[in-house]
Amino acid sequence: MGAPAQVSPSSTEGRKLLSVLAGEAIWPPPVWLMRQAGRYLPEYREVRATAGGFLDLCYNPALAAEVTLQPIRRYAFDAAILFSDILVVPDALGQAVRFAEGEGPRLDPITDAAGLSRLDLGATDEKFSRVCETVQRLRQDLPSEVTLIGFCGAPWTVATYMVGGQGSSDQAAARTLAYRDRATFTRLIDIVTEASIDYLDRQVRAGADCLQIFDSWAGNLPDGEFDAWVVAPTRRIAAELKRRHPSVPIIGFPRGAGTNAERYVQQTAVEGLGCDTAMPLQQMRALSEATSVAVQGNLDPLLLATGGPALEARARENLEALKGVPFIFNLGHGIIPQTPPDNVARLIDLIRAEGN
Ligand code: CP3
């Protein structure tokens, strides 16, 4: 009940991101930017001001579709990413998420088995359906050559917010719960994994033609914990989506994974690897050559905010270093709100001029 109707598969021909994720090296490379919809755009701030709370915007298909399309109209990016948030999953499971003005997200922390019992895998339908209505609208409204990316947070990153009740730089609450009460933490990861599989499956059935799994806090774990909480749940999600939708590629973004990135690629079998700002360009290239993964990234968002000759020089270095391997130009993390929109236009011009 409530699952969106299957959208008749539109032709995916001409969607450059999909060709790169199938292993092709395209020149100039396709480009999109994490957080390309957001507060750096005046037209976003205008819609945001009418929407009520941030999650009200995520659950309003007309407005969420509109803000997804804004950066596509301005810059003709090669991909649109569904406008939503990774914290829709805990919110839909019954752990209410609040976004206070000027602060990050706030949740009532889950710290033990009793807290887990507040989560309900049967409760997600209404909220997931609203987000999927946005996806359906987008596939209808987007130019056919633009790839539509659906997404979720990876279970580890989502769990750090569920256990900590807010963002933190060291994820101490989640890491400690995993050591102190492994059974409870495992159960939490399992619940988020199951909800995420259902959520992504619905996004694909609504029209998403590629998926990204954001593991923004993958970087602080000892290797055994990295395998248990980052690799294993992501592998499970990717395998299940692959079984249901063999033609839909997945980009994993294990931010901060460093030398764990190669094992992540091999064991999760993702088609694309989102690379953070700290990953050397030569490591991106070597990873692609060793595993045939498509690499995405990794310009410093602060450099995009700064602009000028430093931005242009580094963007050219990225292009040069990754010519000849399957490569998607992107940032190493999301656009920051202080970014002048003209810097984004300049970057896109520079990348596209490569083809001439
Ligand atoms: O354009 C896009 O990339 C699509 C939309 C998108 C948002 N969040 C919108 C958003 C995506 C893909 C995300 C992912 C997300 N959300 C992540 C993973 C990527 C990353 O940045 O590490 C994480 C950790 C979150 C959780 C989250 N959402 C935080 C910590 C915050 C507060 C920080 C902030 O920037 O304000 C949010 C809020 C949020 N998500 C905003 C947007 C545009 C800003 C809120 C607003 O407009 O009022």
Short mmCIF file of C-alpha atoms and ligand atoms in Angstrom, two decimals:
data_model
loop_
_atom_site.label_atom_id
_atom_site.label_comp_id
_atom_site.label_asym_id
_atom_site.label_seq_id
_atom_site.Cartn_x
_atom_site.Cartn_y
_atom_site.Cartn_z
CA MET A 1 0.00 0.00 0.00
CA GLY A 2 1.17 3.50 -0.71
CA ALA A 3 4.17 2.52 -2.85
CA PRO A 4 4.43 4.78 -5.87
CA ALA A 5 3.29 3.36 -9.17
CA GLN A 6 6.07 2.08 -11.37
CA VAL A 7 7.04 4.82 -13.78
CA SER A 8 7.44 3.57 -17.33
CA PRO A 9 11.18 3.54 -17.90
CA SER A 10 12.09 6.64 -19.86
CA SER A 11 15.06 6.31 -22.17
CA THR A 12 18.28 6.76 -20.25
CA GLU A 13 20.18 7.51 -23.43
CA GLY A 14 22.34 10.62 -23.23
CA ARG A 15 22.62 10.54 -19.42
CA LYS A 16 26.36 11.01 -19.12
CA LEU A 17 26.56 10.12 -15.46
CA LEU A 18 25.15 6.67 -16.22
CA SER A 19 27.71 6.11 -18.97
CA VAL A 20 30.55 6.99 -16.60
CA LEU A 21 29.12 4.70 -13.93
CA ALA A 22 29.07 1.95 -16.57
CA GLY A 23 32.83 2.43 -16.87
CA GLU A 24 33.16 4.91 -19.74
CA ALA A 25 35.66 7.78 -19.55
CA ILE A 26 33.77 10.79 -20.98
CA TRP A 27 35.42 14.12 -21.84
CA PRO A 28 34.71 16.69 -20.57
CA PRO A 29 33.48 14.77 -17.52
CA PRO A 30 29.90 15.13 -16.33
CA VAL A 31 29.51 17.40 -13.30
CA TRP A 32 27.15 17.87 -10.38
CA LEU A 33 27.87 19.21 -6.89
CA MET A 34 26.86 17.85 -3.52
CA ARG A 35 24.36 20.26 -1.91
CA GLN A 36 23.86 21.97 -5.26
CA ALA A 37 20.40 22.95 -4.03
CA GLY A 38 20.68 25.06 -0.91
CA ARG A 39 21.25 28.28 0.93
CA TYR A 40 23.95 29.72 -1.37
CA LEU A 41 21.17 30.26 -3.96
CA PRO A 42 18.83 33.27 -3.41
CA GLU A 43 15.99 31.42 -5.15
CA TYR A 44 16.37 28.56 -2.62
CA ARG A 45 16.26 30.95 0.33
CA GLU A 46 13.07 32.43 -1.08
CA VAL A 47 11.28 29.06 -1.29
CA ARG A 48 12.75 27.97 2.06
CA ALA A 49 11.21 31.04 3.73
CA THR A 50 7.71 29.99 2.63
CA ALA A 51 8.02 26.30 3.51
CA GLY A 52 7.87 26.29 7.33
CA GLY A 53 10.43 23.95 8.89
CA PHE A 54 13.22 22.34 6.88
CA LEU A 55 11.57 18.90 7.00
CA ASP A 56 8.29 20.47 5.85
CA LEU A 57 10.18 21.45 2.70
CA CYS A 58 11.48 17.86 2.31
CA TYR A 59 7.93 16.48 2.63
CA ASN A 60 6.34 18.99 0.22
CA PRO A 61 6.66 17.42 -3.26
CA ALA A 62 5.92 20.61 -5.22
CA LEU A 63 8.43 22.75 -3.30
CA ALA A 64 11.06 20.00 -2.99
CA ALA A 65 10.89 19.41 -6.75
CA GLU A 66 11.18 23.15 -7.37
CA VAL A 67 14.35 23.56 -5.28
CA THR A 68 15.86 20.45 -6.89
CA LEU A 69 15.36 22.04 -10.32
CA GLN A 70 16.74 25.49 -9.42
CA PRO A 71 20.44 24.61 -9.83
CA ILE A 72 19.68 22.63 -13.00
CA ARG A 73 18.10 25.70 -14.59
CA ARG A 74 20.97 27.96 -13.51
CA TYR A 75 23.94 25.74 -14.38
CA ALA A 76 22.66 22.84 -16.54
CA PHE A 77 24.33 20.27 -14.26
CA ASP A 78 24.48 16.74 -15.68
CA ALA A 79 22.61 15.37 -12.67
CA ALA A 80 19.89 16.47 -10.27
CA ILE A 81 19.88 15.09 -6.74
CA LEU A 82 16.51 14.63 -5.08
CA PHE A 83 16.01 17.36 -2.48
CA SER A 84 15.53 15.62 0.84
CA ASP A 85 17.74 14.77 3.82
CA ILE A 86 19.42 11.69 5.24
CA LEU A 87 17.49 12.23 8.49
CA VAL A 88 14.15 11.52 6.80
CA VAL A 89 14.80 7.85 7.64
CA PRO A 90 14.90 8.20 11.46
CA ASP A 91 12.06 10.73 11.24
CA ALA A 92 9.91 8.25 9.29
CA LEU A 93 10.82 5.46 11.75
CA GLY A 94 9.30 7.55 14.55
CA GLN A 95 12.36 9.28 16.04
CA ALA A 96 11.24 12.86 15.39
CA VAL A 97 13.92 15.13 13.89
CA ARG A 98 13.89 18.88 14.55
CA PHE A 99 15.93 21.53 12.75
CA ALA A 100 16.24 24.58 14.97
CA GLU A 101 17.08 27.83 13.18
CA GLY A 102 20.83 28.32 12.88
CA GLU A 103 21.58 24.96 14.54
CA GLY A 104 22.02 21.49 13.17
CA PRO A 105 19.51 18.64 13.56
CA ARG A 106 18.23 17.54 16.98
CA LEU A 107 16.78 14.11 17.91
CA ASP A 108 15.91 12.48 21.25
CA PRO A 109 18.91 10.13 21.53
CA ILE A 110 18.53 6.36 21.44
CA THR A 111 20.98 4.97 24.01
CA ASP A 112 19.63 1.51 24.92
CA ALA A 113 17.25 -1.29 23.96
CA ALA A 114 14.26 0.62 25.37
CA GLY A 115 15.03 3.50 23.01
CA LEU A 116 15.10 1.09 20.08
CA SER A 117 11.55 0.01 20.81
CA ARG A 118 10.38 3.51 19.80
CA LEU A 119 11.34 2.74 16.19
CA ASP A 120 8.70 1.23 13.92
CA LEU A 121 9.62 -0.20 10.52
CA GLY A 122 5.89 -0.29 9.72
CA ALA A 123 5.48 3.47 10.15
CA THR A 124 7.50 4.80 7.25
CA ASP A 125 4.97 4.65 4.44
CA GLU A 126 3.47 8.14 4.59
CA LYS A 127 6.75 10.06 4.75
CA PHE A 128 8.59 7.86 2.24
CA SER A 129 5.64 8.20 -0.15
CA ARG A 130 5.80 11.99 -0.03
CA VAL A 131 9.49 11.98 -0.90
CA CYS A 132 8.84 9.55 -3.73
CA GLU A 133 6.15 11.84 -5.10
CA THR A 134 8.93 14.43 -5.45
CA VAL A 135 10.97 11.87 -7.42
CA GLN A 136 8.04 11.20 -9.75
CA ARG A 137 7.54 14.90 -10.42
CA LEU A 138 11.24 15.36 -11.08
CA ARG A 139 11.49 12.58 -13.63
CA GLN A 140 8.63 14.21 -15.49
CA ASP A 141 10.01 17.75 -15.29
CA LEU A 142 13.72 17.15 -15.88
CA PRO A 143 15.28 17.30 -19.35
CA SER A 144 15.73 13.69 -20.46
CA GLU A 145 19.54 13.92 -20.58
CA VAL A 146 19.77 14.84 -16.88
CA THR A 147 20.44 11.92 -14.53
CA LEU A 148 18.21 11.83 -11.44
CA ILE A 149 20.08 10.75 -8.30
CA GLY A 150 18.17 9.32 -5.35
CA PHE A 151 19.95 8.92 -2.03
CA CYS A 152 20.01 7.86 1.58
CA GLY A 153 22.45 8.18 4.44
CA ALA A 154 24.50 5.09 5.16
CA PRO A 155 23.35 3.27 8.31
CA TRP A 156 26.52 4.17 10.27
CA THR A 157 26.22 7.92 9.60
CA VAL A 158 22.46 7.94 10.26
CA ALA A 159 23.02 5.97 13.48
CA THR A 160 25.56 8.55 14.73
CA TYR A 161 22.75 11.14 14.72
CA MET A 162 20.20 8.70 16.20
CA VAL A 163 22.46 7.80 19.12
CA GLY A 164 24.11 11.19 19.65
CA GLY A 165 20.92 13.20 19.15
CA GLN A 166 22.90 15.68 17.03
CA GLY A 167 26.02 15.95 14.89
CA SER A 168 29.42 15.67 16.56
CA SER A 169 32.96 15.77 15.27
CA ASP A 170 34.03 12.47 16.87
CA GLN A 171 30.76 10.48 16.90
CA ALA A 172 31.66 9.46 20.45
CA ALA A 173 28.12 8.47 21.48
CA ALA A 174 27.61 5.96 18.65
CA ARG A 175 31.14 4.57 18.85
CA THR A 176 30.75 4.07 22.60
CA LEU A 177 27.35 2.38 22.31
CA ALA A 178 28.81 0.02 19.70
CA TYR A 179 31.54 -1.00 22.18
CA ARG A 180 29.34 -1.06 25.30
CA ASP A 181 26.22 -2.80 23.96
CA ARG A 182 27.02 -4.42 20.63
CA ALA A 183 23.68 -6.26 20.43
CA THR A 184 21.64 -3.06 20.69
CA PHE A 185 23.85 -1.21 18.23
CA THR A 186 23.69 -4.12 15.75
CA ARG A 187 19.90 -4.11 15.99
CA LEU A 188 19.84 -0.35 15.37
CA ILE A 189 22.05 -0.70 12.28
CA ASP A 190 19.83 -3.55 11.04
CA ILE A 191 16.67 -1.45 11.39
CA VAL A 192 18.20 1.51 9.55
CA THR A 193 19.56 -0.83 6.86
CA GLU A 194 16.14 -2.37 6.26
CA ALA A 195 14.41 1.01 6.14
CA SER A 196 17.08 2.32 3.75
CA ILE A 197 16.64 -0.62 1.36
CA ASP A 198 12.90 0.02 1.24
CA TYR A 199 13.43 3.79 0.86
CA LEU A 200 15.89 3.43 -2.05
CA ASP A 201 13.78 0.74 -3.72
CA ARG A 202 10.80 3.12 -3.67
CA GLN A 203 12.93 5.97 -5.07
CA VAL A 204 13.98 3.77 -8.00
CA ARG A 205 10.41 2.68 -8.66
CA ALA A 206 9.42 6.37 -8.65
CA GLY A 207 12.04 7.23 -11.28
CA ALA A 208 15.52 7.65 -9.74
CA ASP A 209 18.10 6.30 -12.17
CA CYS A 210 21.14 6.26 -9.91
CA LEU A 211 21.63 6.20 -6.11
CA GLN A 212 24.16 7.72 -3.73
CA ILE A 213 24.80 6.44 -0.19
CA PHE A 214 26.23 9.22 2.03
CA ASP A 215 28.58 7.96 4.76
CA SER A 216 29.78 11.35 5.94
CA TRP A 217 31.21 10.03 9.22
CA ALA A 218 32.98 6.92 7.93
CA GLY A 219 36.40 8.33 8.76
CA ASN A 220 36.80 7.85 12.52
CA LEU A 221 36.61 4.08 12.93
CA PRO A 222 39.24 1.41 13.66
CA ASP A 223 39.36 -1.06 10.77
CA GLY A 224 37.27 -3.82 12.37
CA GLU A 225 34.56 -1.31 13.22
CA PHE A 226 34.78 0.18 9.73
CA ASP A 227 34.11 -3.28 8.29
CA ALA A 228 31.23 -3.97 10.68
CA TRP A 229 29.39 -0.63 10.53
CA VAL A 230 30.39 0.95 7.21
CA VAL A 231 31.22 -1.88 4.78
CA ALA A 232 28.78 -4.62 5.84
CA PRO A 233 25.53 -2.57 5.90
CA THR A 234 26.46 -0.77 2.67
CA ARG A 235 27.20 -4.11 1.03
CA ARG A 236 23.81 -5.39 2.14
CA ILE A 237 21.98 -2.34 0.77
CA ALA A 238 23.90 -2.42 -2.52
CA ALA A 239 23.38 -6.18 -3.01
CA GLU A 240 19.66 -5.97 -2.35
CA LEU A 241 19.17 -2.96 -4.65
CA LYS A 242 21.23 -4.72 -7.33
CA ARG A 243 19.02 -7.80 -7.01
CA ARG A 244 15.85 -5.73 -7.43
CA HIS A 245 17.19 -3.20 -9.96
CA PRO A 246 20.27 -4.57 -11.74
CA SER A 247 20.62 -1.58 -14.07
CA VAL A 248 20.64 1.14 -11.39
CA PRO A 249 24.22 2.10 -10.39
CA ILE A 250 25.22 3.08 -6.86
CA ILE A 251 27.76 5.68 -5.73
CA GLY A 252 29.17 5.17 -2.23
CA PHE A 253 30.59 8.18 -0.37
CA PRO A 254 32.62 6.92 2.61
CA ARG A 255 33.98 10.32 3.61
CA GLY A 256 37.37 10.09 5.31
CA ALA A 257 37.86 6.38 4.51
CA GLY A 258 41.46 6.97 3.38
CA THR A 259 43.24 3.68 2.82
CA ASN A 260 40.05 1.76 3.70
CA ALA A 261 38.49 3.06 0.46
CA GLU A 262 39.80 0.25 -1.74
CA ARG A 263 38.40 -2.46 0.55
CA TYR A 264 35.12 -0.53 0.65
CA VAL A 265 34.89 -0.58 -3.14
CA GLN A 266 35.84 -4.23 -3.47
CA GLN A 267 33.48 -5.46 -0.77
CA THR A 268 30.43 -3.31 -1.47
CA ALA A 269 30.71 -3.56 -5.29
CA VAL A 270 29.49 0.03 -5.75
CA GLU A 271 29.93 1.36 -9.29
CA GLY A 272 31.00 4.83 -8.13
CA LEU A 273 33.22 6.07 -5.30
CA GLY A 274 32.62 9.56 -3.93
CA CYS A 275 36.03 10.87 -2.87
CA ASP A 276 36.51 13.44 -0.12
CA THR A 277 38.77 16.47 -0.32
CA ALA A 278 41.68 14.79 1.48
CA MET A 279 42.04 11.95 -1.03
CA PRO A 280 45.07 12.52 -3.31
CA LEU A 281 44.13 12.75 -7.00
CA GLN A 282 46.66 10.06 -7.82
CA GLN A 283 44.98 7.73 -5.32
CA MET A 284 41.63 8.36 -7.03
CA ARG A 285 43.18 7.45 -10.35
CA ALA A 286 44.93 4.37 -8.96
CA LEU A 287 41.72 3.18 -7.30
CA SER A 288 39.83 3.47 -10.55
CA GLU A 289 42.53 1.62 -12.45
CA ALA A 290 42.76 -1.14 -9.83
CA THR A 291 39.03 -1.77 -9.33
CA SER A 292 37.42 -0.15 -12.43
CA VAL A 293 35.24 1.94 -10.10
CA ALA A 294 34.14 5.34 -11.41
CA VAL A 295 35.55 8.09 -9.19
CA GLN A 296 33.68 11.23 -8.17
CA GLY A 297 35.03 14.33 -6.44
CA ASN A 298 36.89 15.99 -4.87
CA LEU A 299 37.37 19.74 -5.15
CA ASP A 300 37.57 21.53 -1.78
CA PRO A 301 34.23 23.33 -1.10
CA LEU A 302 36.22 26.14 0.54
CA LEU A 303 38.06 26.70 -2.71
CA LEU A 304 34.75 26.98 -4.56
CA ALA A 305 33.67 29.57 -1.98
CA THR A 306 36.99 31.42 -2.42
CA GLY A 307 37.00 31.51 -6.22
CA GLY A 308 39.58 33.25 -8.39
CA PRO A 309 42.81 31.86 -9.84
CA ALA A 310 43.31 29.32 -7.02
CA LEU A 311 39.96 27.70 -7.86
CA GLU A 312 40.74 27.61 -11.56
CA ALA A 313 44.21 26.15 -11.08
CA ARG A 314 43.02 23.36 -8.83
CA ALA A 315 39.99 22.54 -11.01
CA ARG A 316 42.41 22.12 -13.95
CA GLU A 317 44.60 19.84 -11.83
CA ASN A 318 41.59 17.65 -11.05
CA LEU A 319 40.74 17.42 -14.73
CA GLU A 320 44.28 16.61 -15.79
CA ALA A 321 44.81 13.99 -13.11
CA LEU A 322 41.65 12.09 -13.97
CA LYS A 323 41.54 12.28 -17.73
CA GLY A 324 41.10 8.82 -19.24
CA VAL A 325 39.43 7.13 -16.25
CA PRO A 326 35.66 7.11 -15.55
CA PHE A 327 35.35 10.37 -13.63
CA ILE A 328 32.50 12.57 -12.38
CA PHE A 329 33.52 16.10 -11.41
CA ASN A 330 32.20 17.06 -7.96
CA LEU A 331 33.27 18.53 -4.63
CA GLY A 332 34.83 16.56 -1.79
CA HIS A 333 31.87 17.55 0.44
CA GLY A 334 28.80 19.78 0.15
CA ILE A 335 28.71 23.39 -1.11
CA ILE A 336 28.89 25.82 1.81
CA PRO A 337 26.23 28.55 2.14
CA GLN A 338 28.80 31.40 1.73
CA THR A 339 29.63 30.29 -1.84
CA PRO A 340 29.04 33.04 -4.44
CA PRO A 341 26.79 31.59 -7.18
CA ASP A 342 29.08 33.15 -9.82
CA ASN A 343 31.96 30.93 -8.70
CA VAL A 344 29.83 27.89 -9.53
CA ALA A 345 29.08 29.31 -13.00
CA ARG A 346 32.80 29.93 -13.55
CA LEU A 347 33.67 26.37 -12.54
CA ILE A 348 31.09 24.85 -14.87
CA ASP A 349 32.34 26.99 -17.78
CA LEU A 350 35.91 25.91 -17.12
CA ILE A 351 35.00 22.19 -17.09
CA ARG A 352 32.88 22.40 -20.23
CA ALA A 353 35.54 24.41 -22.08
CA GLU A 354 37.74 21.30 -21.78
CA GLY A 355 35.72 19.64 -24.50
CA ASN A 356 36.45 22.29 -27.11
O1 CP3 B 1 21.39 19.35 -2.97
C1 CP3 B 1 21.55 18.29 -2.35
O2 CP3 B 1 22.69 17.79 -2.16
C2 CP3 B 1 20.34 17.49 -1.92
C3 CP3 B 1 19.86 17.66 -0.60
C4 CP3 B 1 20.63 17.21 0.63
C5 CP3 B 1 20.52 17.90 1.86
N1 CP3 B 1 21.17 17.18 2.82
C6 CP3 B 1 19.78 19.15 2.05
C7 CP3 B 1 19.98 19.95 3.27
C8 CP3 B 1 21.43 16.09 0.86
C9 CP3 B 1 21.91 15.04 -0.13
C10 CP3 B 1 21.76 16.08 2.25
C11 CP3 B 1 22.57 15.03 2.89
C12 CP3 B 1 22.91 15.14 4.30
N2 CP3 B 1 22.16 15.65 5.33
C13 CP3 B 1 24.10 14.62 4.86
C14 CP3 B 1 25.19 13.89 4.10
C15 CP3 B 1 26.08 14.78 3.33
C16 CP3 B 1 26.92 15.70 4.19
O3 CP3 B 1 26.73 16.93 4.07
O4 CP3 B 1 27.77 15.20 4.93
C17 CP3 B 1 24.08 14.89 6.25
C18 CP3 B 1 25.14 14.54 7.26
C19 CP3 B 1 22.82 15.53 6.52
C20 CP3 B 1 22.30 15.97 7.86
C21 CP3 B 1 22.06 17.42 7.92
N3 CP3 B 1 21.08 18.07 7.22
C22 CP3 B 1 22.77 18.36 8.68
C23 CP3 B 1 23.95 18.06 9.58
C24 CP3 B 1 22.19 19.60 8.43
C25 CP3 B 1 22.54 20.91 9.11
C26 CP3 B 1 23.74 21.53 8.53
C27 CP3 B 1 23.36 22.59 7.55
O5 CP3 B 1 23.99 22.65 6.48
O6 CP3 B 1 22.48 23.37 7.88
C28 CP3 B 1 21.15 19.41 7.49
C29 CP3 B 1 20.28 20.46 6.91
C30 CP3 B 1 20.19 20.55 5.43
N4 CP3 B 1 20.10 19.50 4.57
C31 CP3 B 1 20.13 21.76 4.67
C32 CP3 B 1 20.00 21.39 3.32
C33 CP3 B 1 19.84 22.30 2.14
C34 CP3 B 1 20.18 23.17 5.25
C35 CP3 B 1 18.94 23.47 6.05
C36 CP3 B 1 18.13 24.64 5.54
O7 CP3 B 1 18.06 24.94 4.33
O8 CP3 B 1 17.47 25.24 6.41
#
